[in-house]
Short mmCIF file of C-alpha atoms and ligand atoms in Angstrom, two decimals:
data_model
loop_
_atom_site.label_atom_id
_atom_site.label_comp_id
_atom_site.label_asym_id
_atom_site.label_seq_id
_atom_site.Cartn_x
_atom_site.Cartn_y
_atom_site.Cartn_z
CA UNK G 1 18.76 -14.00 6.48
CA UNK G 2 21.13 -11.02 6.83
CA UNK G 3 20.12 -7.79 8.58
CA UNK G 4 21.04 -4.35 7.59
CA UNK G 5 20.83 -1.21 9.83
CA UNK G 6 23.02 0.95 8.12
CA UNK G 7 22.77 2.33 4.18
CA UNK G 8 26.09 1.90 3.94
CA UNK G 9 26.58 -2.03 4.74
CA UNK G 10 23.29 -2.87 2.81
CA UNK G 11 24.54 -0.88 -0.32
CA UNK G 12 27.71 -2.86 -0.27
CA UNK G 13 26.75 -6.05 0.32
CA UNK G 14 23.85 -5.39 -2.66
CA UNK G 15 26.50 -4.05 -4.85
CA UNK G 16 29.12 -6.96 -4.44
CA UNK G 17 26.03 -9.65 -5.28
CA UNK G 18 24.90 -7.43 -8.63
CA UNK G 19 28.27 -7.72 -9.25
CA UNK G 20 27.93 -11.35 -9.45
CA UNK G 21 24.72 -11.20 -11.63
CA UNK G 22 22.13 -11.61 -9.12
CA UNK G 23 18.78 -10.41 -9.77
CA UNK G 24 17.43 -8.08 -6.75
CA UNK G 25 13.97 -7.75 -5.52
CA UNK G 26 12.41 -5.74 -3.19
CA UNK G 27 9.37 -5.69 -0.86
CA UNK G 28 9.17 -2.26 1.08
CA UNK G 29 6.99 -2.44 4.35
CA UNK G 30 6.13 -0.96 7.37
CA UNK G 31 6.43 -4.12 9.88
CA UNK G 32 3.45 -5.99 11.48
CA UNK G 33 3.61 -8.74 8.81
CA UNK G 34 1.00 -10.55 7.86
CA UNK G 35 -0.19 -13.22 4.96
CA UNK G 36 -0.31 -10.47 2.28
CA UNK G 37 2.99 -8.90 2.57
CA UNK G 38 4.50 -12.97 2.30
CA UNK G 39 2.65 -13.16 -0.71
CA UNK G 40 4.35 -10.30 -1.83
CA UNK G 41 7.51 -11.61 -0.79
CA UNK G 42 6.78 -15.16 -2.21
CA UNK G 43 6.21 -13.94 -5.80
CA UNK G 44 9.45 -12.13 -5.20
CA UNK G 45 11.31 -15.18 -4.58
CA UNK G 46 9.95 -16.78 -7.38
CA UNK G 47 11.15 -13.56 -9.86
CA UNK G 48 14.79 -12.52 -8.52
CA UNK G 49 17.73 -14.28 -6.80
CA UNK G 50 17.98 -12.35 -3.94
CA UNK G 51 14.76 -10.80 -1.85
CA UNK G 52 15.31 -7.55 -0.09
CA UNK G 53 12.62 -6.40 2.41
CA UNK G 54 12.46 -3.44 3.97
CA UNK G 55 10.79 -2.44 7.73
CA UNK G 56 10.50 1.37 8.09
CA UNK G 57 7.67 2.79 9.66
CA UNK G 58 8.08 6.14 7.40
CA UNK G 59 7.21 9.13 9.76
CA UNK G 60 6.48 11.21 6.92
CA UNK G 61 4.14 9.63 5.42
CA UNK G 62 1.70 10.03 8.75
CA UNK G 63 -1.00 12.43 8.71
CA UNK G 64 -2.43 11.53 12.02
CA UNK G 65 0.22 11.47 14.92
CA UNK G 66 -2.12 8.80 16.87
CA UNK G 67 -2.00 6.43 13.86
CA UNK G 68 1.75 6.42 14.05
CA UNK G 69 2.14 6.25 17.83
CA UNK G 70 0.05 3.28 17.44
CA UNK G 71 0.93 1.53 14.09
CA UNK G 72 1.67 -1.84 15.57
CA UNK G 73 5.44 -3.18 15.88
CA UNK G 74 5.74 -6.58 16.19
CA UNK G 75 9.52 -7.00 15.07
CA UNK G 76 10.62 -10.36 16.50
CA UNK G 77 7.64 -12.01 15.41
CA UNK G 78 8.29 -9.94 11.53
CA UNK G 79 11.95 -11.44 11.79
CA UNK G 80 10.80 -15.51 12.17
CA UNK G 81 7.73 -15.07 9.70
CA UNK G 82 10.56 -13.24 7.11
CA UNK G 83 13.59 -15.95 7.27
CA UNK G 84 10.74 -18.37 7.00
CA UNK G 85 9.21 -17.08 3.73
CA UNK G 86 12.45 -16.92 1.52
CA UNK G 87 13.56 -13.54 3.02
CA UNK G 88 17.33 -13.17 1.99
CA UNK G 89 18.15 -9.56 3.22
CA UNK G 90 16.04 -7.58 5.67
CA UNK G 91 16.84 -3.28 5.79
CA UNK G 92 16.40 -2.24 9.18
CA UNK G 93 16.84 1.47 9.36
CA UNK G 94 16.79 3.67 12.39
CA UNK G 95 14.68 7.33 11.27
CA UNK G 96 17.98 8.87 11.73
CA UNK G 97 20.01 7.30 9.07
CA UNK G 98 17.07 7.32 6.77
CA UNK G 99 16.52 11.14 7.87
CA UNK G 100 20.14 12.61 8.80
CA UNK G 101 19.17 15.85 8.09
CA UNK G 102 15.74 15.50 9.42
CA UNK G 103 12.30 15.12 7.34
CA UNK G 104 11.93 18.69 5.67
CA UNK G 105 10.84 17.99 1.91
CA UNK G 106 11.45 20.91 0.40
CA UNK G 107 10.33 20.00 -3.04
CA UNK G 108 8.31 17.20 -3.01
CA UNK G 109 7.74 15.59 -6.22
CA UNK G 110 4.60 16.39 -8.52
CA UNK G 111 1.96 13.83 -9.52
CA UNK G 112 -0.67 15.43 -10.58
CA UNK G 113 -4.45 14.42 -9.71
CA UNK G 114 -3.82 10.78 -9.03
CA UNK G 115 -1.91 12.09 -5.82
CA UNK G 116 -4.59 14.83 -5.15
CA UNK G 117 -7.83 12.78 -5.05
CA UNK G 118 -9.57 10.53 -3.09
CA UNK G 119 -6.51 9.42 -0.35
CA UNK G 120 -4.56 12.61 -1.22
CA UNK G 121 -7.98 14.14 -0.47
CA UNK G 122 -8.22 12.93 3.23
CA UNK G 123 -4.81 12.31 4.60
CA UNK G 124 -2.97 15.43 3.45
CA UNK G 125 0.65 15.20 3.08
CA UNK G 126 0.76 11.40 3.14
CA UNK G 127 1.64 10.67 -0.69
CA UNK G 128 4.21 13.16 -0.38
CA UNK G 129 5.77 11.64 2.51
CA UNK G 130 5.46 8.21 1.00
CA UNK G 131 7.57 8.93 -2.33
CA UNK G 132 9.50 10.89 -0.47
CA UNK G 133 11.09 7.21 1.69
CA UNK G 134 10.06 5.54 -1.25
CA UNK G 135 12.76 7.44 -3.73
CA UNK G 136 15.25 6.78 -0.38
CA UNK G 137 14.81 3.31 -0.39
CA UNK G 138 14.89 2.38 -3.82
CA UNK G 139 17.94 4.71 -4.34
CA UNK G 140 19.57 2.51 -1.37
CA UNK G 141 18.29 -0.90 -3.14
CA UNK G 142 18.27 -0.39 -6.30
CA UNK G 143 16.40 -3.37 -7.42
CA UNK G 144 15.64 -4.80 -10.58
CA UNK G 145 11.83 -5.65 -9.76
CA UNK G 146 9.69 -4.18 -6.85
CA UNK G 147 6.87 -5.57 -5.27
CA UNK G 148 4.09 -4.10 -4.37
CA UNK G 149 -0.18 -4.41 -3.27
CA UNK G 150 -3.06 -3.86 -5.15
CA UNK G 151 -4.11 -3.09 -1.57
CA UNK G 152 -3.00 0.22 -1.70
CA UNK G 153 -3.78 1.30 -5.21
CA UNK G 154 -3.14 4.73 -5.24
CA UNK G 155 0.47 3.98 -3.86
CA UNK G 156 1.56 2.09 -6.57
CA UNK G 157 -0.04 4.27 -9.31
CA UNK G 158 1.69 7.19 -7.87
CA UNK G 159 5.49 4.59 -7.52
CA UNK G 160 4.81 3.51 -11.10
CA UNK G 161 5.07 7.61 -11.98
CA UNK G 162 8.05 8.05 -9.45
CA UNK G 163 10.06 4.84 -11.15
CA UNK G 164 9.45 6.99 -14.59
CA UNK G 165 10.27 10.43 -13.09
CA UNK G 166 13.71 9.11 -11.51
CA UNK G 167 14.29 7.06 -14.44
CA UNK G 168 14.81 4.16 -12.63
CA UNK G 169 15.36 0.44 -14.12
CA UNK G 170 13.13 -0.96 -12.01
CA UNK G 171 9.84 -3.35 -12.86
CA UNK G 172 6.87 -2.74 -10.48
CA UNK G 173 4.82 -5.72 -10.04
CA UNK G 174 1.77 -5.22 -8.30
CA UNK G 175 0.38 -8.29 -6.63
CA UNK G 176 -3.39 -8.97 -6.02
CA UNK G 177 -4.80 -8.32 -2.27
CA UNK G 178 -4.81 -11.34 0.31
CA UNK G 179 -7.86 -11.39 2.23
CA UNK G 180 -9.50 -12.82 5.27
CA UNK G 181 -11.83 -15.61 4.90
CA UNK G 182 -14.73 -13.03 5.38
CA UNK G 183 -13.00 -10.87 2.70
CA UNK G 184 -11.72 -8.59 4.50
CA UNK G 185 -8.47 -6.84 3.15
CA UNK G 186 -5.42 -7.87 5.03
CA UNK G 187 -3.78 -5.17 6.93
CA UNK G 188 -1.54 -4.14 10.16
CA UNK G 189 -3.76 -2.13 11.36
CA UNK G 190 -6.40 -5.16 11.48
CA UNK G 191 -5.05 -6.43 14.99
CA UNK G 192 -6.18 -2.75 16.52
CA UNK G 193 -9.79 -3.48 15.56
CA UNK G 194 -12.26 -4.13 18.58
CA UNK G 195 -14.24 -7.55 18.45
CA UNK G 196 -17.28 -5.29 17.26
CA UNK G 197 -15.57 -3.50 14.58
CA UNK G 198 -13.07 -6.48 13.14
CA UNK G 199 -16.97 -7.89 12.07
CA UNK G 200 -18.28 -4.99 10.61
CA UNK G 201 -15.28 -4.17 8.87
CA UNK G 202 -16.36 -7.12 6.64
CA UNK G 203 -19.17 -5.65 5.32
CA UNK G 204 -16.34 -3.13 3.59
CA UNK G 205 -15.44 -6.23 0.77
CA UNK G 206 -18.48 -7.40 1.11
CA UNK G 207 -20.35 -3.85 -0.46
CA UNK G 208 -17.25 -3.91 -3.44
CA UNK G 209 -18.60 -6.78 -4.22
CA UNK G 210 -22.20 -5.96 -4.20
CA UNK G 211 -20.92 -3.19 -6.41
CA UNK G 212 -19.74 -5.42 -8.43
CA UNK G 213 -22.10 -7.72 -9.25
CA UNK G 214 -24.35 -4.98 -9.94
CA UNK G 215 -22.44 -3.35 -12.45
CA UNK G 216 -22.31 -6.87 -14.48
CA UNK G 217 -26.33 -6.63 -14.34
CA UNK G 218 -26.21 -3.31 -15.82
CA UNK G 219 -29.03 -2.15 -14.10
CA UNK G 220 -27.33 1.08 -12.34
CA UNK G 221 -25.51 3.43 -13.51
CA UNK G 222 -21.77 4.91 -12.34
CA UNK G 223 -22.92 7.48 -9.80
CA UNK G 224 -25.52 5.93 -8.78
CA UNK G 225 -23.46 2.86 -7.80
CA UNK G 226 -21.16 4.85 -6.29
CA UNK G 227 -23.86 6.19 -3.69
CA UNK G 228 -25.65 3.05 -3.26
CA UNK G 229 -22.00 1.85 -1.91
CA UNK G 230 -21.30 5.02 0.15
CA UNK G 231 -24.90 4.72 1.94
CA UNK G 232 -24.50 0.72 2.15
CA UNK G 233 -21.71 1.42 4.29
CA UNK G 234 -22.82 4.63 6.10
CA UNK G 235 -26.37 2.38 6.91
CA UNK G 236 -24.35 0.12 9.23
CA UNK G 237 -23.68 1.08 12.20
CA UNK G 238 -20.28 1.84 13.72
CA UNK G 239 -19.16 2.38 9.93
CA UNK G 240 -18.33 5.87 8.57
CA UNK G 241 -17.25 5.70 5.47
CA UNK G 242 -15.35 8.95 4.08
CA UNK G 243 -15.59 7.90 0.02
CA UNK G 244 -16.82 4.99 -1.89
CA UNK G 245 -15.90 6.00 -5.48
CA UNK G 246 -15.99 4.38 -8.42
CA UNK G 247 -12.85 5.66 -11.23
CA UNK G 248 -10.96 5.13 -14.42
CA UNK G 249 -8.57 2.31 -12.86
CA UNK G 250 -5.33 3.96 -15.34
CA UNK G 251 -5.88 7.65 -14.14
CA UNK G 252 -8.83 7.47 -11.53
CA UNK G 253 -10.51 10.12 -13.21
CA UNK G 254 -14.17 10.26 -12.32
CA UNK G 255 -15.60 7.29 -14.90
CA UNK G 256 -17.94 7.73 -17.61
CA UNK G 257 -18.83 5.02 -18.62
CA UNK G 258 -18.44 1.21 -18.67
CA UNK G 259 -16.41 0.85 -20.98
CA UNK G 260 -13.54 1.89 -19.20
CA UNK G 261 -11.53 -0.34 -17.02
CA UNK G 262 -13.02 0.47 -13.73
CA UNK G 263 -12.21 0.06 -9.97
CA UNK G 264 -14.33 0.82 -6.99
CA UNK G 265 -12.27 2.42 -3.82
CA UNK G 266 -13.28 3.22 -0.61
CA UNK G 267 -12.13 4.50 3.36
CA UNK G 268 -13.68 3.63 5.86
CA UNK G 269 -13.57 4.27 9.69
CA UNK G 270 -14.67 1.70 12.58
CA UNK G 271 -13.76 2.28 16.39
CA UNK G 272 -11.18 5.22 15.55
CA UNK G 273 -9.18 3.15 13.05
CA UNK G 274 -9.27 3.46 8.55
CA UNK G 275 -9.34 1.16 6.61
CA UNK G 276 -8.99 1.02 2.83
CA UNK G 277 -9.74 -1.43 0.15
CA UNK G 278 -10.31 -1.28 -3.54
CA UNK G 279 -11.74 -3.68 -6.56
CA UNK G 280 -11.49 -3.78 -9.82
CA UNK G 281 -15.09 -4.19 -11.12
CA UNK G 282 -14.69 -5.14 -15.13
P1 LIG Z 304 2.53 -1.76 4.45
O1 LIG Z 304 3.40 -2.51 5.41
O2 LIG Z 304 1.12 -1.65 4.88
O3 LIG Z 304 3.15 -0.44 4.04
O4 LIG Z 304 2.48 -2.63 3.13
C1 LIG Z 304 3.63 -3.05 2.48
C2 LIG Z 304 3.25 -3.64 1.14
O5 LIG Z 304 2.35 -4.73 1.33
C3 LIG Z 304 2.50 -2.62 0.25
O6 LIG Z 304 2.95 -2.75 -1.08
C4 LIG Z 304 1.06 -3.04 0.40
O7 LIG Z 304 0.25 -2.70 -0.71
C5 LIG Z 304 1.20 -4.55 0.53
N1 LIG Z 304 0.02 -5.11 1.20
C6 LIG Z 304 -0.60 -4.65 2.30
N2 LIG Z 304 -1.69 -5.39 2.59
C7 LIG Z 304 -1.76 -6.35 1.63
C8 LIG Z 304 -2.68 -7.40 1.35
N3 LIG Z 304 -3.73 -7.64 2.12
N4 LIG Z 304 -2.44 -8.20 0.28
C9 LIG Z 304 -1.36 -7.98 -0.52
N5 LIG Z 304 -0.47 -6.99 -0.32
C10 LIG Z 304 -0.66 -6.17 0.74
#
């Protein structure tokens, strides 16, 4: 596996191999790997000849300064778990080469109400931040197919709008969320969870697919789903959840009725750390 600090050497070394008609993909991350993102980087294998993954812990894209001081970094352990999962090319940029003229964003890109609810909603100025490194890095890759979670649902709804608005030629293929054997949703920021909370952050899945189920039984309806999950969650204690909502899964305009394609999403705090997770419920 190569490594790549600089946009420069990556950029060449990617450009020589396109030359030679390989087929790039690319698996953006933030570092603290874990079984989801090698899925991710698994079904890249399997789709392109040469896997490109990224570890950038994106300043911008924090809304809460203690979340970033603390998003877990766990490099040399990222670097044996990467070149043992097919990992061909890993970018490694500092935040000053990624940010040579510091972070300002003067004109962050518009997307509308997908951007604007729910997430958008509670961590102000994160989406922004996030296209903003996600334009950078796929105008440094370039790749022909990108890889991202279901996981974060929003994100790639928003990336599937950016890859139109810079008229990119890239595919975005969204892969379906790993999860622990109690269901709950893979994530770096699982590790920070106290023994207390890394149980009752179960009950998060576990309430989707309660949800679920009773959507197939047609017994409630929309809304009233949607509070049933909010107060499931809120009932337990050392849970605060901040939405449980229930949306058009194209647009995530408020649903209604079932026979849209729907998805349930929620946040949730436990022990002074959010989680997310979403599920598609038809
Ligand atoms: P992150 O490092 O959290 O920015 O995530 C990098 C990529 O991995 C994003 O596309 C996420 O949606 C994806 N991802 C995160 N958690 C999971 C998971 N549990 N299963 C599948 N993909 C995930």
């Amino acid at each position: 596996m190569l490594i790549f600090k600089r946009i420069h050497d990556i950029q060449n070394y990617l450009n020589a191999s396109k030359k030679e008609g390989q087929h790039i993909g690319f698996v953006p991350t933030m570092g603290a790997l874990h079984k989801g993102h090698i899925s991710l980087l698994k079904e890249c294998k399997k789709g392109c000849d040469i896997v490109v993954c990224s570890i950038f812990v994106n300043p911008t894209q924090f809304n809460d300064k203690t979340d970033f001081e603390k998003y877990p970094n766990t490099l040399p352990a990222d670097i044996i778990k990467l070149s043992g999962s097919g990992c061909d090319v890993l970018f490694l940029p500092s935040v000053t080469e990624m940010y040579p003229e510091g972070y300002a964003n003067d004109n962050p890109m518009r997307f509308g109400f997908i951007a604007q609810t729910l997430e958008g909603e509670h961590r102000p100025g994160h989406f922004d931040g996030m296209a903003q490194v996600v334009e950078k890095l796929l105008d440094i890759v370039k790749p022909g197919k990108l890889y991202m979670g279901q996981k974060d649902y929003q994100q790639q709804l928003i990336v599937q709008q950016l890859i139109k608005k810079i008229k990119l030629n890239t595919e975005l293929i969204v892969c379906p969320t790993l999860r622990e054997k109690d269901g709950l949703a893979m994530s770096s920021r699982n590790v920070r969870l106290s023994k207390e909370s890394r149980k009752k952050a179960a009950e998060i899945s576990r309430t989707l697919r309660i949800v679920k189920a009773r959507l197939k039984m047609h017994k409630d309806g929309i809304e009233s789903l949607e509070k049933f999950g909010f107060q499931r969650l809120a009932d337990i204690t050392g849970l605060e959840p901040e939405y449980f909502a229930i949306r058009n899964a194209f647009t995530l305009e408020t649903a209604k009725s079932e026979s849209e394609k729907l998805i349930a999403l929620t946040a949730v705090r436990t022990g002074g750390i959010r989680l997310i997770d979403n599920m598609r419920l038809n």
